[in-house]
Amino acid sequence: MNERVGLFGGSFDPIHFGHLISARSLAERLGFSRVVLIPCGRPPYKENVRLTSAEHRLAMVRLAVEGDPLFETSDLELQREGPSYTFDTVDEFRRRLGDSVDLFWLIGGDWLPELTTWYRVAELVHQVTIVTATRPGWTPPDEGMLAEVVGSEAARKLLSNCYLTPAIDISSTDNRARIAAGRSIRYLAPERVRSYIEQHRLYVSS
Ligand code: ATP
C-alpha cells in the first residue's frame, strides 16, 4: 500500500485541541503515516478577517505538536504571495512527494458545503482525497449541489469520505474571545501554546 499523508490547512489563529484531536482521529482511522499542518497565508475565504502574524501562528503550530512524530508543520502557504489556494498547495506537495504517496486534504464539516466555491475545485478533487471530519448531528450537503460543480462521481466520493470524529466544541474564535475577556484557555489548547500567547500578549484586545 502507498504511504498515506494527511494535509491539514487552516488559519490556526490560534491552534487548539479541536484541530489536533480531529486530525489525529482521522490519521488513525485512515492510516496516515503523518499529518502536515499548514497555516494559511492569506485565506481566500476570510478576506475581511485580519489574522495574527504568520510568524506567531506558525510558532504556535510548531509548539502545539512538538515531540509528536505524527505531525509536521509546513510554512509553504506563508512563503507564497497572494491568496492561499488549496489547489496550489496540493500541487506543490504532489511535486515534492511524488506519485507514490496518497494525499488527503482534511477539512471540518463546516467547510464541505463551501467547497463548491473553492478555486479549481473540479480539478482539486482528482488531485487529492478530501476527507471531512464530522460530528454527531451534522447534516451533509446536498449531493446534487456538489455534483453540479465537481461531477457526480466526485460528489459521491466527497460524501463517502466523511468520518465521525470526537465532538470537541472548541474554536479559535471562542479562544480569542476568552483571552480578550481575560479568561483562560487552559485545557482548550496545548499548554505551550497558551504560554506563548501569554508571553507575547496575543489576542488581548479583540
Ligand atoms: P475560527 O474560529 O477563527 O474560524 P477555527 O477554530 O474554525 O477558526 P480554522 O483554523 O479556521 O479554525 O480551521 C481549520 C480547520 O479545522 C477547518 O477545516 C475547521 O473546520 C477545522 N476545525 C476547527 N475547529 C474544529 C474542531 N473543534 N473540531 C474539528 N475540526 C475543527
PDB file of C-alpha atoms and ligand atoms in Angstrom:
ATOM      1  CA  MET A   1       0.000   0.000   0.000  1.00  0.00           C
ATOM      2  CA  ASN A   2       1.196   3.525  -0.754  1.00  0.00           C
ATOM      3  CA  GLU A   3       2.209   5.801   2.080  1.00  0.00           C
ATOM      4  CA  ARG A   4      -0.740   7.994   3.096  1.00  0.00           C
ATOM      5  CA  VAL A   5      -0.160  11.595   4.111  1.00  0.00           C
ATOM      6  CA  GLY A   6      -2.785  13.950   5.541  1.00  0.00           C
ATOM      7  CA  LEU A   7      -2.579  17.669   4.745  1.00  0.00           C
ATOM      8  CA  PHE A   8      -4.428  19.925   7.161  1.00  0.00           C
ATOM      9  CA  GLY A   9      -4.700  23.626   6.330  1.00  0.00           C
ATOM     10  CA  GLY A  10      -6.237  26.313   8.487  1.00  0.00           C
ATOM     11  CA  SER A  11      -5.813  29.786   9.889  1.00  0.00           C
ATOM     12  CA  PHE A  12      -4.736  28.245  13.202  1.00  0.00           C
ATOM     13  CA  ASP A  13      -5.279  31.602  14.855  1.00  0.00           C
ATOM     14  CA  PRO A  14      -4.605  30.099  17.353  1.00  0.00           C
ATOM     15  CA  ILE A  15      -4.349  26.298  17.042  1.00  0.00           C
ATOM     16  CA  HIS A  16      -6.424  24.384  19.619  1.00  0.00           C
ATOM     17  CA  PHE A  17      -7.264  20.850  20.743  1.00  0.00           C
ATOM     18  CA  GLY A  18     -10.241  20.603  18.324  1.00  0.00           C
ATOM     19  CA  HIS A  19      -7.788  20.748  15.409  1.00  0.00           C
ATOM     20  CA  LEU A  20      -5.394  18.236  16.925  1.00  0.00           C
ATOM     21  CA  ILE A  21      -7.963  15.733  18.152  1.00  0.00           C
ATOM     22  CA  SER A  22      -9.839  15.586  14.839  1.00  0.00           C
ATOM     23  CA  ALA A  23      -6.603  15.343  12.806  1.00  0.00           C
ATOM     24  CA  ARG A  24      -5.245  12.535  14.979  1.00  0.00           C
ATOM     25  CA  SER A  25      -8.537  10.711  14.891  1.00  0.00           C
ATOM     26  CA  LEU A  26      -8.639  10.821  11.057  1.00  0.00           C
ATOM     27  CA  ALA A  27      -4.994   9.790  10.876  1.00  0.00           C
ATOM     28  CA  GLU A  28      -5.646   6.696  12.993  1.00  0.00           C
ATOM     29  CA  ARG A  29      -8.780   5.818  11.098  1.00  0.00           C
ATOM     30  CA  LEU A  30      -7.233   6.201   7.641  1.00  0.00           C
ATOM     31  CA  GLY A  31      -3.696   5.047   8.394  1.00  0.00           C
ATOM     32  CA  PHE A  32      -1.779   8.255   7.704  1.00  0.00           C
ATOM     33  CA  SER A  33       1.945   7.999   8.369  1.00  0.00           C
ATOM     34  CA  ARG A  34       1.957  11.750   9.039  1.00  0.00           C
ATOM     35  CA  VAL A  35      -0.209  14.832   9.067  1.00  0.00           C
ATOM     36  CA  VAL A  36       1.221  18.111   7.811  1.00  0.00           C
ATOM     37  CA  LEU A  37      -0.257  21.204   9.450  1.00  0.00           C
ATOM     38  CA  ILE A  38      -0.280  24.107   7.003  1.00  0.00           C
ATOM     39  CA  PRO A  39      -1.101  27.555   8.401  1.00  0.00           C
ATOM     40  CA  CYS A  40      -2.572  29.631   5.585  1.00  0.00           C
ATOM     41  CA  GLY A  41      -1.017  32.879   4.424  1.00  0.00           C
ATOM     42  CA  ARG A  42      -3.984  34.788   3.090  1.00  0.00           C
ATOM     43  CA  PRO A  43      -7.175  32.731   3.324  1.00  0.00           C
ATOM     44  CA  PRO A  44      -9.209  33.390   0.153  1.00  0.00           C
ATOM     45  CA  TYR A  45     -12.485  32.856   2.048  1.00  0.00           C
ATOM     46  CA  LYS A  46     -11.751  35.040   5.051  1.00  0.00           C
ATOM     47  CA  GLU A  47     -10.694  38.141   3.103  1.00  0.00           C
ATOM     48  CA  ASN A  48     -12.043  40.642   5.608  1.00  0.00           C
ATOM     49  CA  VAL A  49     -10.544  38.865   8.574  1.00  0.00           C
ATOM     50  CA  ARG A  50      -7.290  40.181   9.990  1.00  0.00           C
ATOM     51  CA  LEU A  51      -5.089  37.323  11.027  1.00  0.00           C
ATOM     52  CA  THR A  52      -2.340  37.295  13.617  1.00  0.00           C
ATOM     53  CA  SER A  53       1.109  37.442  12.008  1.00  0.00           C
ATOM     54  CA  ALA A  54       2.333  34.391  10.124  1.00  0.00           C
ATOM     55  CA  GLU A  55       5.317  34.193  12.442  1.00  0.00           C
ATOM     56  CA  HIS A  56       3.176  33.819  15.573  1.00  0.00           C
ATOM     57  CA  ARG A  57       0.682  31.390  14.048  1.00  0.00           C
ATOM     58  CA  LEU A  58       3.476  29.198  12.719  1.00  0.00           C
ATOM     59  CA  ALA A  59       5.330  29.277  16.041  1.00  0.00           C
ATOM     60  CA  MET A  60       2.173  28.205  17.881  1.00  0.00           C
ATOM     61  CA  VAL A  61       1.503  25.337  15.465  1.00  0.00           C
ATOM     62  CA  ARG A  62       5.082  24.141  15.906  1.00  0.00           C
ATOM     63  CA  LEU A  63       4.844  24.326  19.692  1.00  0.00           C
ATOM     64  CA  ALA A  64       1.489  22.518  19.678  1.00  0.00           C
ATOM     65  CA  VAL A  65       2.901  19.379  18.058  1.00  0.00           C
ATOM     66  CA  GLU A  66       6.490  19.463  19.294  1.00  0.00           C
ATOM     67  CA  GLY A  67       7.599  15.935  20.120  1.00  0.00           C
ATOM     68  CA  ASP A  68       4.666  14.215  18.372  1.00  0.00           C
ATOM     69  CA  PRO A  69       6.028  12.169  15.459  1.00  0.00           C
ATOM     70  CA  LEU A  70       2.629  12.111  13.732  1.00  0.00           C
ATOM     71  CA  PHE A  71       2.654  15.815  12.999  1.00  0.00           C
ATOM     72  CA  GLU A  72       4.786  18.039  10.802  1.00  0.00           C
ATOM     73  CA  THR A  73       4.409  21.746  10.122  1.00  0.00           C
ATOM     74  CA  SER A  74       4.760  23.449   6.749  1.00  0.00           C
ATOM     75  CA  ASP A  75       5.243  27.151   6.085  1.00  0.00           C
ATOM     76  CA  LEU A  76       4.576  26.682   2.368  1.00  0.00           C
ATOM     77  CA  GLU A  77       1.490  28.913   2.246  1.00  0.00           C
ATOM     78  CA  LEU A  78       3.159  31.545   4.403  1.00  0.00           C
ATOM     79  CA  GLN A  79       6.022  31.838   1.943  1.00  0.00           C
ATOM     80  CA  ARG A  80       3.749  32.198  -1.069  1.00  0.00           C
ATOM     81  CA  GLU A  81       2.435  35.539  -2.321  1.00  0.00           C
ATOM     82  CA  GLY A  82      -1.282  36.058  -2.917  1.00  0.00           C
ATOM     83  CA  PRO A  83      -4.281  34.080  -1.668  1.00  0.00           C
ATOM     84  CA  SER A  84      -3.568  30.629  -0.218  1.00  0.00           C
ATOM     85  CA  TYR A  85      -5.342  28.356  -2.648  1.00  0.00           C
ATOM     86  CA  THR A  86      -5.539  24.703  -1.620  1.00  0.00           C
ATOM     87  CA  PHE A  87      -5.160  23.742  -5.280  1.00  0.00           C
ATOM     88  CA  ASP A  88      -1.673  25.326  -5.423  1.00  0.00           C
ATOM     89  CA  THR A  89      -0.646  23.814  -2.097  1.00  0.00           C
ATOM     90  CA  VAL A  90      -1.692  20.305  -3.095  1.00  0.00           C
ATOM     91  CA  ASP A  91       0.056  20.745  -6.427  1.00  0.00           C
ATOM     92  CA  GLU A  92       3.291  21.628  -4.635  1.00  0.00           C
ATOM     93  CA  PHE A  93       3.039  18.687  -2.206  1.00  0.00           C
ATOM     94  CA  ARG A  94       2.378  16.344  -5.133  1.00  0.00           C
ATOM     95  CA  ARG A  95       5.514  17.672  -6.828  1.00  0.00           C
ATOM     96  CA  ARG A  96       7.588  17.294  -3.669  1.00  0.00           C
ATOM     97  CA  LEU A  97       6.338  13.878  -2.573  1.00  0.00           C
ATOM     98  CA  GLY A  98       5.875  12.228  -5.971  1.00  0.00           C
ATOM     99  CA  ASP A  99       3.138   9.937  -7.242  1.00  0.00           C
ATOM    100  CA  SER A 100       3.759   7.037  -4.888  1.00  0.00           C
ATOM    101  CA  VAL A 101       2.238   8.879  -1.911  1.00  0.00           C
ATOM    102  CA  ASP A 102      -1.556   9.092  -1.440  1.00  0.00           C
ATOM    103  CA  LEU A 103      -2.502  12.617  -0.395  1.00  0.00           C
ATOM    104  CA  PHE A 104      -5.536  13.506   1.723  1.00  0.00           C
ATOM    105  CA  TRP A 105      -6.801  17.020   2.454  1.00  0.00           C
ATOM    106  CA  LEU A 106      -8.588  17.316   5.809  1.00  0.00           C
ATOM    107  CA  ILE A 107     -11.474  19.698   6.412  1.00  0.00           C
ATOM    108  CA  GLY A 108     -14.087  20.204   9.111  1.00  0.00           C
ATOM    109  CA  GLY A 109     -17.753  19.548   8.308  1.00  0.00           C
ATOM    110  CA  ASP A 110     -18.464  23.290   8.161  1.00  0.00           C
ATOM    111  CA  TRP A 111     -16.252  23.505   5.065  1.00  0.00           C
ATOM    112  CA  LEU A 112     -17.802  20.794   2.883  1.00  0.00           C
ATOM    113  CA  PRO A 113     -20.758  22.880   1.604  1.00  0.00           C
ATOM    114  CA  GLU A 114     -18.317  25.747   0.914  1.00  0.00           C
ATOM    115  CA  LEU A 115     -16.082  23.564  -1.201  1.00  0.00           C
ATOM    116  CA  THR A 116     -18.081  24.350  -4.326  1.00  0.00           C
ATOM    117  CA  THR A 117     -16.668  27.900  -4.228  1.00  0.00           C
ATOM    118  CA  TRP A 118     -13.019  26.792  -3.989  1.00  0.00           C
ATOM    119  CA  TYR A 119     -10.533  27.710  -6.676  1.00  0.00           C
ATOM    120  CA  ARG A 120     -10.256  24.937  -9.327  1.00  0.00           C
ATOM    121  CA  VAL A 121     -12.162  22.527  -7.096  1.00  0.00           C
ATOM    122  CA  ALA A 122     -13.261  20.318 -10.017  1.00  0.00           C
ATOM    123  CA  GLU A 123      -9.566  19.551 -10.586  1.00  0.00           C
ATOM    124  CA  LEU A 124      -8.642  19.555  -6.907  1.00  0.00           C
ATOM    125  CA  VAL A 125     -10.952  16.602  -6.145  1.00  0.00           C
ATOM    126  CA  HIS A 126      -8.877  14.498  -8.546  1.00  0.00           C
ATOM    127  CA  GLN A 127      -5.532  15.647  -7.135  1.00  0.00           C
ATOM    128  CA  VAL A 128      -6.250  14.786  -3.521  1.00  0.00           C
ATOM    129  CA  THR A 129      -8.795  12.829  -1.483  1.00  0.00           C
ATOM    130  CA  ILE A 130     -10.796  15.331   0.522  1.00  0.00           C
ATOM    131  CA  VAL A 131     -11.710  13.940   3.920  1.00  0.00           C
ATOM    132  CA  THR A 132     -14.302  15.622   6.106  1.00  0.00           C
ATOM    133  CA  ALA A 133     -14.327  15.407   9.906  1.00  0.00           C
ATOM    134  CA  THR A 134     -17.930  15.457  11.075  1.00  0.00           C
ATOM    135  CA  ARG A 135     -19.695  15.382  14.394  1.00  0.00           C
ATOM    136  CA  PRO A 136     -22.953  13.777  15.548  1.00  0.00           C
ATOM    137  CA  GLY A 137     -25.962  15.678  14.196  1.00  0.00           C
ATOM    138  CA  TRP A 138     -24.040  17.099  11.227  1.00  0.00           C
ATOM    139  CA  THR A 139     -26.124  17.337   8.062  1.00  0.00           C
ATOM    140  CA  PRO A 140     -24.268  16.564   4.841  1.00  0.00           C
ATOM    141  CA  PRO A 141     -24.677  18.979   1.949  1.00  0.00           C
ATOM    142  CA  ASP A 142     -26.907  18.006  -0.962  1.00  0.00           C
ATOM    143  CA  GLU A 143     -25.157  15.604  -3.356  1.00  0.00           C
ATOM    144  CA  GLY A 144     -26.728  17.300  -6.385  1.00  0.00           C
ATOM    145  CA  MET A 145     -25.308  20.674  -5.327  1.00  0.00           C
ATOM    146  CA  LEU A 146     -21.799  19.194  -5.066  1.00  0.00           C
ATOM    147  CA  ALA A 147     -22.261  17.244  -8.319  1.00  0.00           C
ATOM    148  CA  GLU A 148     -23.065  20.420 -10.243  1.00  0.00           C
ATOM    149  CA  VAL A 149     -19.566  21.655  -9.546  1.00  0.00           C
ATOM    150  CA  VAL A 150     -17.377  18.553  -9.312  1.00  0.00           C
ATOM    151  CA  GLY A 151     -19.403  15.902 -11.175  1.00  0.00           C
ATOM    152  CA  SER A 152     -21.489  13.083  -9.727  1.00  0.00           C
ATOM    153  CA  GLU A 153     -18.742  10.546  -9.118  1.00  0.00           C
ATOM    154  CA  ALA A 154     -16.574  13.068  -7.240  1.00  0.00           C
ATOM    155  CA  ALA A 155     -19.622  14.275  -5.275  1.00  0.00           C
ATOM    156  CA  ARG A 156     -20.367  10.722  -4.134  1.00  0.00           C
ATOM    157  CA  LYS A 157     -16.721  10.284  -3.139  1.00  0.00           C
ATOM    158  CA  LEU A 158     -16.762  13.525  -1.124  1.00  0.00           C
ATOM    159  CA  LEU A 159     -19.811  12.349   0.796  1.00  0.00           C
ATOM    160  CA  SER A 160     -18.446   8.875   1.399  1.00  0.00           C
ATOM    161  CA  ASN A 161     -15.236  10.343   2.807  1.00  0.00           C
ATOM    162  CA  CYS A 162     -16.974  11.922   5.811  1.00  0.00           C
ATOM    163  CA  TYR A 163     -15.941  10.462   9.162  1.00  0.00           C
ATOM    164  CA  LEU A 164     -17.288  10.974  12.644  1.00  0.00           C
ATOM    165  CA  THR A 165     -14.591  12.407  14.874  1.00  0.00           C
ATOM    166  CA  PRO A 166     -14.883  13.205  18.590  1.00  0.00           C
ATOM    167  CA  ALA A 167     -17.071  16.286  19.020  1.00  0.00           C
ATOM    168  CA  ILE A 168     -14.800  18.913  20.534  1.00  0.00           C
ATOM    169  CA  ASP A 169     -16.623  22.189  20.850  1.00  0.00           C
ATOM    170  CA  ILE A 170     -13.610  24.491  20.710  1.00  0.00           C
ATOM    171  CA  SER A 171     -12.954  27.191  18.133  1.00  0.00           C
ATOM    172  CA  SER A 172     -10.222  29.745  17.583  1.00  0.00           C
ATOM    173  CA  THR A 173     -12.898  32.460  17.647  1.00  0.00           C
ATOM    174  CA  ASP A 174     -14.023  31.404  21.138  1.00  0.00           C
ATOM    175  CA  ASN A 175     -10.460  31.103  22.366  1.00  0.00           C
ATOM    176  CA  ARG A 176      -9.625  34.607  21.104  1.00  0.00           C
ATOM    177  CA  ALA A 177     -12.747  35.955  22.791  1.00  0.00           C
ATOM    178  CA  ARG A 178     -11.871  34.226  26.060  1.00  0.00           C
ATOM    179  CA  ILE A 179      -8.400  35.771  26.067  1.00  0.00           C
ATOM    180  CA  ALA A 180      -9.746  39.230  25.184  1.00  0.00           C
ATOM    181  CA  ALA A 181     -12.172  38.903  28.100  1.00  0.00           C
ATOM    182  CA  GLY A 182      -9.345  37.971  30.482  1.00  0.00           C
ATOM    183  CA  ARG A 183     -10.442  34.326  30.749  1.00  0.00           C
ATOM    184  CA  SER A 184      -8.175  31.314  30.434  1.00  0.00           C
ATOM    185  CA  ILE A 185      -7.795  28.901  27.516  1.00  0.00           C
ATOM    186  CA  ARG A 186      -6.159  26.315  29.782  1.00  0.00           C
ATOM    187  CA  TYR A 187      -7.243  22.799  28.663  1.00  0.00           C
ATOM    188  CA  LEU A 188      -8.620  24.201  25.381  1.00  0.00           C
ATOM    189  CA  ALA A 189      -5.215  24.442  23.684  1.00  0.00           C
ATOM    190  CA  PRO A 190      -1.811  22.883  24.373  1.00  0.00           C
ATOM    191  CA  GLU A 191      -0.137  24.425  27.403  1.00  0.00           C
ATOM    192  CA  ARG A 192       2.874  25.534  25.344  1.00  0.00           C
ATOM    193  CA  VAL A 193       0.530  27.439  23.031  1.00  0.00           C
ATOM    194  CA  ARG A 194      -1.237  29.030  25.996  1.00  0.00           C
ATOM    195  CA  SER A 195       2.093  30.189  27.468  1.00  0.00           C
ATOM    196  CA  TYR A 196       3.281  31.531  24.091  1.00  0.00           C
ATOM    197  CA  ILE A 197       0.105  33.590  23.761  1.00  0.00           C
ATOM    198  CA  GLU A 198       0.547  34.921  27.281  1.00  0.00           C
ATOM    199  CA  GLN A 199       4.222  35.713  26.761  1.00  0.00           C
ATOM    200  CA  HIS A 200       3.555  37.608  23.520  1.00  0.00           C
ATOM    201  CA  ARG A 201       0.340  39.183  24.785  1.00  0.00           C
ATOM    202  CA  LEU A 202      -1.613  37.961  21.759  1.00  0.00           C
ATOM    203  CA  TYR A 203      -5.380  38.382  21.456  1.00  0.00           C
ATOM    204  CA  VAL A 204      -5.634  40.646  24.493  1.00  0.00           C
ATOM    205  CA  SER A 205      -7.833  43.013  22.549  1.00  0.00           C
ATOM    206  CA  SER A 206     -10.351  41.657  20.041  1.00  0.00           C
TER     207      SER A 206
HETATM  208  P1  ATP B   1     -12.147  30.406  13.552  1.00  0.00           P
HETATM  209  O1  ATP B   1     -12.963  30.216  14.808  1.00  0.00           O
HETATM  210  O2  ATP B   1     -11.167  31.569  13.625  1.00  0.00           O
HETATM  211  O3  ATP B   1     -12.985  30.416  12.281  1.00  0.00           O
HETATM  212  P2  ATP B   1     -11.434  27.581  13.625  1.00  0.00           P
HETATM  213  O4  ATP B   1     -11.400  27.201  15.061  1.00  0.00           O
HETATM  214  O5  ATP B   1     -12.625  27.128  12.814  1.00  0.00           O
HETATM  215  O6  ATP B   1     -11.181  29.149  13.444  1.00  0.00           O
HETATM  216  P3  ATP B   1      -9.524  27.180  11.484  1.00  0.00           P
HETATM  217  O7  ATP B   1      -8.054  27.353  11.644  1.00  0.00           O
HETATM  218  O8  ATP B   1     -10.260  28.173  10.673  1.00  0.00           O
HETATM  219  O9  ATP B   1     -10.102  27.055  12.978  1.00  0.00           O
HETATM  220  O10 ATP B   1      -9.873  25.719  10.985  1.00  0.00           O
HETATM  221  C1  ATP B   1      -9.021  24.855  10.298  1.00  0.00           C
HETATM  222  C2  ATP B   1      -9.780  23.568  10.066  1.00  0.00           C
HETATM  223  O11 ATP B   1     -10.062  22.945  11.330  1.00  0.00           O
HETATM  224  C3  ATP B   1     -11.146  23.746   9.369  1.00  0.00           C
HETATM  225  O12 ATP B   1     -11.291  22.706   8.413  1.00  0.00           O
HETATM  226  C4  ATP B   1     -12.137  23.600  10.510  1.00  0.00           C
HETATM  227  O13 ATP B   1     -13.361  23.070  10.036  1.00  0.00           O
HETATM  228  C5  ATP B   1     -11.432  22.593  11.427  1.00  0.00           C
HETATM  229  N1  ATP B   1     -11.822  22.740  12.837  1.00  0.00           N
HETATM  230  C6  ATP B   1     -11.837  23.867  13.563  1.00  0.00           C
HETATM  231  N2  ATP B   1     -12.256  23.638  14.835  1.00  0.00           N
HETATM  232  C7  ATP B   1     -12.508  22.313  14.915  1.00  0.00           C
HETATM  233  C8  ATP B   1     -12.991  21.444  15.970  1.00  0.00           C
HETATM  234  N3  ATP B   1     -13.286  21.902  17.184  1.00  0.00           N
HETATM  235  N4  ATP B   1     -13.139  20.130  15.690  1.00  0.00           N
HETATM  236  C9  ATP B   1     -12.859  19.652  14.442  1.00  0.00           C
HETATM  237  N5  ATP B   1     -12.402  20.410  13.405  1.00  0.00           N
HETATM  238  C10 ATP B   1     -12.227  21.722  13.632  1.00  0.00           C
END
